[in-house]
Coordinates of C-alpha atoms in Angstrom, one line a residue:
X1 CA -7.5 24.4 13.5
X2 CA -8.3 22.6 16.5
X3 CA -6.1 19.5 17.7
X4 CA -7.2 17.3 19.1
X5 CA -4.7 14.9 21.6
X6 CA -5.1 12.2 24.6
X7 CA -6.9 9.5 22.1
X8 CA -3.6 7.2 21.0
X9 CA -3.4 5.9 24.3
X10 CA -6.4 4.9 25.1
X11 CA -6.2 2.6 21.9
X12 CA -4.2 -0.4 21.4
X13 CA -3.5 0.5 17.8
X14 CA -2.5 -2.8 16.5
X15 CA -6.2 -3.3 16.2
X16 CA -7.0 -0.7 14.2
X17 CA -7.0 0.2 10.8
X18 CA -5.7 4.2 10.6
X19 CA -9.5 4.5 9.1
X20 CA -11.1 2.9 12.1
X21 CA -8.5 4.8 14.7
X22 CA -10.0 8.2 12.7
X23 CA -13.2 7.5 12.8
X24 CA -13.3 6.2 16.7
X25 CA -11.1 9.1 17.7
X26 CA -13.7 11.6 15.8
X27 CA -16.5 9.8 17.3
X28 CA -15.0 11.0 21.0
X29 CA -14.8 14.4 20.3
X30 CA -17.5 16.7 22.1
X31 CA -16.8 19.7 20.0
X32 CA -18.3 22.1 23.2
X33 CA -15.2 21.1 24.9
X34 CA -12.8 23.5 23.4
X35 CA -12.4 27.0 23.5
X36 CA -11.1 28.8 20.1
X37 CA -7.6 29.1 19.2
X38 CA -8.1 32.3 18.1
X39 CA -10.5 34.3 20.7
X40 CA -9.9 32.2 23.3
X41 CA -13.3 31.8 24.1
X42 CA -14.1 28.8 26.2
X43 CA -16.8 27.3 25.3
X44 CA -18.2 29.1 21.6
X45 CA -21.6 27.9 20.5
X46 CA -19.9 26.5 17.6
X47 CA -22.1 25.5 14.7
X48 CA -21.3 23.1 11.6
X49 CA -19.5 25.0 8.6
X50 CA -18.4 22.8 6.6
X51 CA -16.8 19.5 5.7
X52 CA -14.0 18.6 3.3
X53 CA -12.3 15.4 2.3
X54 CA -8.6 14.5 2.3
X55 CA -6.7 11.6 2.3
X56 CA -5.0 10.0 5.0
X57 CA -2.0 7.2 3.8
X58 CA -1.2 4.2 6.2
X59 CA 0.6 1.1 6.2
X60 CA -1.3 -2.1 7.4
X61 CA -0.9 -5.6 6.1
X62 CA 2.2 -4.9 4.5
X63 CA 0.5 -2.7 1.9
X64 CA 0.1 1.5 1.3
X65 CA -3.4 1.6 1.8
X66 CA -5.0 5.4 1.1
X67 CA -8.2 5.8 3.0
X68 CA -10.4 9.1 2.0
X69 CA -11.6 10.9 5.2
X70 CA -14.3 13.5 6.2
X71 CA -13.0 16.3 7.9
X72 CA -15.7 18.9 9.7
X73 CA -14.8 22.5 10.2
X74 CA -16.7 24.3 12.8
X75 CA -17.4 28.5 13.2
X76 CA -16.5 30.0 16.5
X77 CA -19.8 32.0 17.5
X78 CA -17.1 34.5 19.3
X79 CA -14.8 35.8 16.5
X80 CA -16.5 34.2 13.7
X81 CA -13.4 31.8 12.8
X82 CA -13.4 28.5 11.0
X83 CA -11.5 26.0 12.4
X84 CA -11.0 22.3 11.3
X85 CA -11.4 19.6 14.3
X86 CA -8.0 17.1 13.7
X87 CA -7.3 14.2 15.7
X88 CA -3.5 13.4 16.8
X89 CA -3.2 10.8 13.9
X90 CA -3.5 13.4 11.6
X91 CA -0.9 15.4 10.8
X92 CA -1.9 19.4 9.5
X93 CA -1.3 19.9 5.8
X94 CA -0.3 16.1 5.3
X95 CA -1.9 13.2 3.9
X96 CA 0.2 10.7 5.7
X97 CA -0.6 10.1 9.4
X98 CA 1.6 10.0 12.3
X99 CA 2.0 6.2 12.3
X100 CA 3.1 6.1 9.2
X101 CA 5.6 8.5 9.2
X102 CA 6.6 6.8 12.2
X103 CA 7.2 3.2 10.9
X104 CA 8.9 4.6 7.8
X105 CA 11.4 6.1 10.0
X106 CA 12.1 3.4 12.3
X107 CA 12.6 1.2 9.3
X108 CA 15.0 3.7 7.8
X109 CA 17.0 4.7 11.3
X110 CA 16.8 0.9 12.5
X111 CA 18.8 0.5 9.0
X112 CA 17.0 -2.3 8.6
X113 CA 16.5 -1.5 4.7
X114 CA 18.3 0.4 2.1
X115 CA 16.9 4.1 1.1
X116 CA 16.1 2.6 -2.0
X117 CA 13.8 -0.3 -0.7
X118 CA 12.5 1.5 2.2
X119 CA 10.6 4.5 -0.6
X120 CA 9.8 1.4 -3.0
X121 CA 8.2 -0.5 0.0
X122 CA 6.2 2.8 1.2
X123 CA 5.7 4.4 -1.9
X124 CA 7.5 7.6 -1.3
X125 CA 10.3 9.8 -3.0
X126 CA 13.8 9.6 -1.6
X127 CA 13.2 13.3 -1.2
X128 CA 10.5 12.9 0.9
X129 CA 12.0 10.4 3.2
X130 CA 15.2 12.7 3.9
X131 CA 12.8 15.9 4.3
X132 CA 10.7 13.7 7.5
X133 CA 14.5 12.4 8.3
X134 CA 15.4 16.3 8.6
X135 CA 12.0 17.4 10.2
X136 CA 12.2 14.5 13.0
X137 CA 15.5 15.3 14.2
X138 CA 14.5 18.8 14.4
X139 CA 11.5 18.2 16.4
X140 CA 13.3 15.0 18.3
X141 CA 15.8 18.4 19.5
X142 CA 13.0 20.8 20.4
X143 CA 10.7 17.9 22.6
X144 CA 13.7 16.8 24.6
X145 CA 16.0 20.0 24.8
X146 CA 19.6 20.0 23.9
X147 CA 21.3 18.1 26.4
X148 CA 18.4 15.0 26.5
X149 CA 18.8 15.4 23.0
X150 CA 22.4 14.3 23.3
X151 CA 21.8 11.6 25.4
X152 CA 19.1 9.7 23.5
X153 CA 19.6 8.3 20.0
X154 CA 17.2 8.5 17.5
X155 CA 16.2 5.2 17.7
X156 CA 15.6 5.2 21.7
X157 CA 13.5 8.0 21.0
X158 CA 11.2 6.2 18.6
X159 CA 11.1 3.5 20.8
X160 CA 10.3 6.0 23.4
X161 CA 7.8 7.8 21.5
X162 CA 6.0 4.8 20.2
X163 CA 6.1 3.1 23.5
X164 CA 5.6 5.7 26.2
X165 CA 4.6 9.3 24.5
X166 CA 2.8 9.0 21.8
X167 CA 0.0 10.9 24.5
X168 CA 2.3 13.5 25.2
X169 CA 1.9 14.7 21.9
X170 CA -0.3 17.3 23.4
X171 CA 3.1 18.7 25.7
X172 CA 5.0 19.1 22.0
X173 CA 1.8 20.9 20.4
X174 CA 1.6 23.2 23.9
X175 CA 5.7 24.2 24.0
X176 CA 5.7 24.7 20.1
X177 CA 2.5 26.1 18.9
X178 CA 2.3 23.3 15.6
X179 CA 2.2 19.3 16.0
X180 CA 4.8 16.9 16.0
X181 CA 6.4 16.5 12.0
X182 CA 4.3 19.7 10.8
X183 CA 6.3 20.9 8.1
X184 CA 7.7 24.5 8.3
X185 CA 6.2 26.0 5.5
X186 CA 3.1 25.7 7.8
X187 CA 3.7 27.1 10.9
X188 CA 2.4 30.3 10.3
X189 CA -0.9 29.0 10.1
X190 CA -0.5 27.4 12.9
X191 CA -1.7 28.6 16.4
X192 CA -1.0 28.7 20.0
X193 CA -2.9 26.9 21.9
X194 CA -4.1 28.7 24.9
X195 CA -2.2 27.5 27.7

């Protein structure tokens, strides 16, 4: 896959939906701009593969809303590789997006609602809030190092992120090889960007 960073904050997001935000982000993307993941060649003649839908879950006006998105996959003229092309709101092998993921954690580390009322308000399963619960901390550890770690709680840090580092997703993606709240059972697909 190819990620795709440095669009969040160029937008104020507050004015867009998390279908608008996906579709101007993907609008921006020159494809000829990045080398492959795998060969490392700079700049493939890629051609169109294929496409493939998914969904992609956000929270705007106070409702779930589920938006069903267009992905395009694209074959490095190199190696021959398939690759799809992901913006940073996406997150790999998840149909939630970043923001979302984001606000239901704020919510539930600003304590601001019970477990119970924070899954009926998003629509999720307890189990899935305490597995992104789990997975942030983890991540929140590896971005900032032990000792920063330490020193920041986890509600600075979503401040922080949400205020001041949402574009340095990129820096996480670079020093880990997988984005920000990818699950684990996926990081073997996941590759290193070339650095």
């Amino acid at each position: 896959m190819i990620r795709v960073f440095e669009l969040f904050f160029k937008c104020n997001l507050k004015k867009f939906s998390a279908l608008a935000f996906f579709t101007k982000s993907m609008a921006k993307i020159n494809i000829y701009d990045y080398e492959c993941p795998i060969c490392h060649t700079k700049h493939p003649h890629w051609k169109k593969h294929e496409d493939y839908e998914r969904y992609l879950v956000s929270y705007e006006d106070s409702h779930v809303v589920i938006y069903k998105v267009t992905i395009f996959r694209y074959k490095c003229s190199s190696c021959g590789h398939t690759h799809a092309l992901l913006p940073e709101s996406i997150i790999p092998y998840q149909s939630y997006s970043f923001l979302f993921i984001l606000t239901v954690l704020s919510d539930y580390f600003m304590k601001s609602l019970t477990v119970e009322k924070i899954c009926d308000k998003y629509e999720i399963s307890v189990s899935t809030l305490y597995a992104w619960k789990k997975l942030f901390i983890k991540h929140k550890k590896l971005w900032l190092g032990l000792l920063k770690d330490a020193e920041m709680s986890v509600v600075d840090f979503l401040d922080y992120l949400k205020k001041y580092y949402l574009y340095q997703l990129k820096d996480f993606f670079l020093i880990s090889g997988y984005s920000f709240m990818q699950g684990a059972s996926h990081f073997k697909n996941a590759h290193s960007p070339p650095v």
